[in-house]
XYZ file of C-alpha atoms in Angstrom:
338
model
C 1.798 29.399 -9.169
C 3.694 27.753 -6.286
C 1.932 24.675 -4.891
C 1.378 24.066 -1.178
C 4.080 21.406 -1.292
C 6.609 23.807 -2.796
C 5.784 26.542 -0.315
C 6.377 24.309 2.675
C 9.621 22.808 1.352
C 11.255 25.684 -0.515
C 13.974 26.137 2.068
C 15.301 22.594 1.700
C 14.220 21.758 -1.811
C 17.300 22.925 -3.650
C 19.578 20.898 -1.407
C 17.361 17.812 -1.519
C 16.803 17.651 -5.279
C 20.187 17.822 -6.971
C 20.289 18.790 -10.617
C 21.628 15.897 -12.680
C 22.111 17.724 -15.962
C 24.472 16.022 -18.389
C 24.842 13.007 -16.067
C 24.178 9.509 -17.346
C 20.872 8.240 -16.004
C 20.892 5.135 -13.812
C 18.280 2.597 -14.820
C 15.907 1.383 -12.129
C 13.521 -1.472 -12.910
C 10.389 -0.858 -10.820
C 7.445 -3.243 -10.408
C 3.969 -2.317 -9.270
C 1.867 -4.626 -7.118
C -0.895 -5.077 -9.691
C -2.263 -3.695 -12.940
C -2.090 0.074 -13.242
C -4.606 1.799 -10.930
C -5.290 5.129 -9.264
C -3.114 4.182 -6.298
C -0.104 4.188 -8.637
C -0.620 7.760 -9.844
C 2.462 9.178 -8.077
C 4.860 6.961 -9.977
C 3.553 8.176 -13.314
C 3.394 11.801 -12.199
C 7.034 11.591 -11.088
C 7.882 10.103 -14.469
C 5.829 12.590 -16.489
C 7.174 15.666 -14.706
C 10.772 14.519 -14.896
C 11.319 14.071 -11.173
C 13.104 10.733 -11.648
C 15.294 12.239 -14.330
C 16.197 15.165 -12.067
C 17.484 12.567 -9.623
C 19.601 10.962 -12.345
C 17.276 7.987 -12.734
C 15.682 6.205 -15.665
C 12.808 4.411 -13.915
C 11.038 1.709 -15.958
C 7.639 0.893 -14.445
C 5.960 -2.497 -15.033
C 2.612 -3.736 -13.745
C 2.674 -6.445 -11.106
C 1.110 -9.749 -10.126
C 0.280 -9.116 -6.471
C 1.773 -7.345 -3.465
C 3.716 -10.409 -2.361
C 4.957 -11.015 -5.903
C 6.728 -7.659 -5.767
C 9.037 -9.134 -3.128
C 9.708 -12.247 -5.200
C 10.456 -10.177 -8.290
C 13.001 -8.061 -6.438
C 14.609 -11.090 -4.793
C 14.993 -12.714 -8.206
C 17.115 -9.798 -9.379
C 14.723 -8.905 -12.204
C 13.694 -5.693 -10.445
C 15.572 -3.183 -8.320
C 12.567 -1.737 -6.540
C 8.804 -1.896 -6.370
C 5.528 -1.222 -4.612
C 4.555 -4.149 -2.428
C 3.571 -5.538 0.943
C 5.566 -5.047 4.129
C 4.200 -8.311 5.525
C 5.668 -10.259 2.611
C 8.989 -8.537 3.329
C 8.759 -9.740 6.940
C 8.050 -13.319 5.868
C 11.001 -13.412 3.504
C 13.313 -11.648 5.944
C 12.595 -14.471 8.403
C 13.485 -17.136 5.857
C 16.058 -15.500 3.574
C 17.358 -12.415 5.352
C 20.336 -12.002 3.040
C 18.165 -11.422 -0.031
C 14.862 -9.996 1.231
C 14.211 -6.416 0.098
C 13.943 -3.478 2.501
C 11.013 -1.075 2.793
C 12.266 2.501 2.386
C 9.000 4.458 2.005
C 5.967 3.103 3.851
C 2.985 4.411 1.903
C -0.002 2.477 3.281
C 0.096 3.463 6.931
C -3.108 1.589 7.739
C -3.817 -2.059 6.806
C -6.073 -2.358 3.712
C -8.019 -5.332 5.074
C -11.573 -5.409 6.361
C -14.621 -7.503 7.056
C -17.244 -6.359 4.559
C -20.965 -6.869 5.283
C -24.237 -5.597 3.853
C -25.749 -2.654 5.686
C -29.042 -4.528 6.056
C -27.403 -7.905 6.702
C -27.155 -9.952 9.898
C -23.782 -8.506 10.939
C -24.467 -5.048 12.331
C -21.552 -5.035 14.758
C -18.469 -7.185 15.094
C -19.929 -9.381 17.840
C -22.584 -10.491 15.366
C -20.068 -12.616 13.450
C -20.432 -15.390 16.027
C -22.165 -18.172 14.104
C -21.831 -16.279 10.820
C -20.538 -17.611 7.505
C -17.695 -15.565 6.052
C -16.214 -15.827 2.586
C -12.446 -15.556 2.273
C -9.903 -16.255 -0.478
C -7.575 -19.078 0.568
C -4.145 -17.796 1.562
C -4.962 -14.088 1.149
C -3.574 -11.606 3.648
C -7.079 -10.670 4.759
C -7.772 -14.344 5.496
C -4.466 -14.993 7.264
C -4.802 -11.876 9.416
C -8.423 -12.440 10.414
C -7.546 -14.509 13.526
C -5.468 -11.576 14.790
C -8.453 -9.261 14.351
C -10.818 -11.724 16.014
C -8.450 -12.253 18.938
C -8.013 -8.520 19.484
C -11.814 -8.129 19.448
C -12.307 -11.001 21.901
C -13.951 -13.320 19.373
C -13.234 -17.041 19.153
C -12.536 -17.914 15.505
C -14.033 -21.347 16.142
C -17.401 -19.588 16.443
C -17.152 -18.450 12.810
C -17.448 -20.566 9.674
C -15.053 -19.487 6.931
C -15.476 -20.833 3.419
C -12.923 -20.468 0.645
C -14.087 -18.383 -2.301
C -12.411 -16.946 -5.380
C -11.287 -13.315 -4.943
C -13.339 -12.175 -7.940
C -16.541 -13.584 -6.405
C -16.320 -11.986 -2.966
C -18.744 -9.142 -3.552
C -21.152 -11.172 -5.697
C -21.554 -13.930 -3.106
C -22.120 -11.355 -0.384
C -24.753 -9.578 -2.444
C -26.527 -12.903 -3.107
C -26.535 -13.627 0.645
C -24.491 -16.786 0.105
C -22.217 -15.467 2.869
C -22.871 -13.081 5.750
C -19.623 -11.231 5.254
C -16.402 -11.290 3.273
C -12.761 -10.734 4.220
C -11.532 -8.235 1.660
C -8.710 -6.037 0.413
C -10.459 -2.696 0.821
C -9.106 -0.737 -2.154
C -10.109 -3.532 -4.524
C -13.516 -4.343 -3.044
C -14.527 -0.706 -2.742
C -14.081 -0.188 -6.467
C -15.600 -3.566 -7.341
C -18.778 -2.458 -5.579
C -18.770 0.849 -7.440
C -18.350 -0.994 -10.754
C -21.300 -3.232 -9.845
C -23.528 -0.206 -9.308
C -23.553 -0.213 -5.508
C -22.794 2.535 -3.011
C -19.906 1.238 -0.862
C -20.696 3.751 1.875
C -24.477 3.520 2.147
C -25.072 -0.119 1.183
C -22.340 -1.787 3.241
C -20.593 -1.877 6.581
C -16.804 -1.946 6.761
C -14.931 -3.337 9.754
C -11.296 -2.338 9.072
C -8.757 -4.590 10.738
C -6.819 -1.534 11.873
C -9.804 -0.390 13.952
C -9.826 -3.712 15.791
C -6.279 -4.075 17.009
C -4.414 -5.288 13.908
C -1.402 -2.980 13.697
C 0.298 -4.299 10.589
C 1.552 -2.010 7.868
C 0.996 -2.808 4.220
C 2.217 -1.537 0.865
C 5.101 0.802 0.278
C 8.221 1.308 -1.790
C 10.870 -1.357 -1.264
C 14.292 -1.813 -2.817
C 16.785 -4.628 -3.133
C 19.653 -4.965 -0.689
C 22.010 -4.779 -3.641
C 20.634 -1.375 -4.593
C 21.077 -0.114 -1.038
C 24.645 -1.387 -0.869
C 25.784 -0.427 -4.356
C 23.657 2.607 -5.241
C 22.432 4.297 -2.052
C 22.246 7.685 -3.797
C 19.849 6.180 -6.327
C 17.635 4.869 -3.512
C 17.503 8.321 -1.943
C 16.712 9.902 -5.301
C 13.958 7.384 -6.020
C 12.303 8.087 -2.661
C 12.632 11.858 -3.066
C 11.018 11.793 -6.500
C 8.126 9.578 -5.383
C 7.526 11.589 -2.228
C 7.524 14.798 -4.265
C 4.795 13.373 -6.509
C 2.803 12.008 -3.542
C 2.731 15.448 -1.934
C 1.655 17.125 -5.136
C -1.149 14.607 -5.650
C -2.390 15.186 -2.095
C -2.674 18.859 -3.068
C -4.110 18.119 -6.526
C -5.359 14.541 -7.079
C -6.456 15.315 -10.616
C -2.849 15.946 -11.633
C -2.041 12.374 -10.669
C -5.048 10.948 -12.468
C -4.144 12.894 -15.611
C -0.659 11.356 -15.540
C -2.200 7.933 -14.970
C -4.572 8.285 -17.894
C -1.729 9.402 -20.133
C -0.116 6.017 -19.414
C -3.269 3.854 -19.456
C -5.930 5.648 -21.477
C -8.483 2.819 -21.284
C -8.906 3.072 -17.508
C -12.161 4.369 -16.056
C -11.075 7.844 -14.996
C -13.907 8.410 -12.533
C -13.406 5.029 -10.873
C -9.651 5.512 -10.509
C -10.207 8.984 -9.069
C -12.455 7.405 -6.431
C -9.915 4.658 -5.761
C -7.164 7.208 -5.226
C -9.345 9.271 -2.881
C -10.268 6.160 -0.885
C -6.614 5.176 -0.472
C -5.554 8.668 0.584
C -8.337 8.970 3.151
C -8.274 5.430 4.549
C -4.779 3.998 4.064
C -2.227 6.767 3.641
C -3.268 9.831 5.643
C -3.722 8.916 9.298
C -2.978 10.313 12.726
C 0.358 8.495 12.617
C 1.389 9.738 9.174
C 0.406 13.269 10.175
C 2.787 12.968 13.133
C 5.684 11.066 11.525
C 5.261 12.074 7.897
C 4.378 9.851 4.968
C 6.981 7.134 4.419
C 7.924 6.699 8.078
C 6.834 4.041 10.556
C 6.408 3.885 14.295
C 9.188 1.425 15.075
C 7.490 0.071 18.203
C 4.329 -0.577 16.208
C 6.365 -2.215 13.447
C 8.053 -4.473 15.998
C 4.634 -5.571 17.266
C 3.400 -6.175 13.735
C 6.480 -8.285 13.006
C 5.582 -10.443 15.997
C 2.009 -10.755 14.687
C 3.210 -11.958 11.283
C 5.742 -14.353 12.821
C 3.025 -15.912 14.972
C 0.388 -16.132 12.228
C 2.723 -17.660 9.665
C 4.637 -19.715 12.231
C 7.978 -18.356 11.053
C 11.144 -19.877 12.449
C 12.927 -16.552 12.928
C 11.798 -13.103 14.072
C 13.279 -10.323 11.932
C 14.225 -7.043 13.549
C 12.855 -3.678 12.491
C 16.198 -2.926 10.810
C 15.921 -6.142 8.807
C 12.760 -4.970 7.041
C 12.710 -1.168 7.128
C 15.110 1.747 6.743
C 14.392 5.438 7.337
C 17.837 6.385 6.023
C 16.568 7.512 2.626
C 13.544 9.552 3.688
C 13.439 13.262 2.832
C 13.168 15.678 5.775
C 9.915 15.602 7.758
C 8.838 19.007 6.414
C 8.777 17.505 2.919
C 6.656 14.493 3.941
C 3.778 16.047 5.878
C 0.334 15.200 4.438
């Protein structure tokens, strides 16, 4: 049976996915942003179904140590590509433009940061954070970007008390009313609440940064400059294979979860299915990605987000859009529509 993805791309598919029979596979060392989770399902589906191999690639996938660490790993030369944070790319492009990686497939179209509060707590709307106590991990992206959200919403950050807390205690301290709200990474906190027996939808209020004027992008597939310069065909093949798997998982999420569980059988299948659904609905599929296709960016928005990151981190240089992102390796728009 032909999937929705295959039906809408059949005309260009044969040209876009060259057969690499009998060719020697090119090794690509690929790092995730964290331990294996539902939001990584496409990489394992592409591996399981042979999409990387069809592109002439032998992709070795390792778990990561954080979205920003993906950038450091690629810059060190240990990895050719990975799934990591656009904002970390911007920071490094400002400081070490010759070695910073380049985003080639922007997956998280919306920023995965939010103010999380209890549904019955004192913060019922954003204006209620004046005088509130918020918990935030020191140095986290959600913490660093909060002033941009507050400014866009017309709130003086001096009216809010922010206390440093460990990332693994964010939800617990909120539930104990030790803080009025917490600045969180949504995909992680959502599933933490599920694991703790709470209903993230009914029991809590979410104030996503993207709904309050913070336009930054987040995680996507990035590659080293060396890979772009020396093996551009491998970059294009990597993106095609991943995009192919992303589209098939949008049509059939369970196929992705099955591939994930085949790699990491001890994961909680139900929880990772929920995590994947949350990411698709809140971070990946948006009005912008429906218009531009998954993997693409609005370059004017990206330019504004670069300025936001430069200001927040007080960077000495302002990278250009071309310094941090390339659309050169994206498959045709018809193959990237969610």
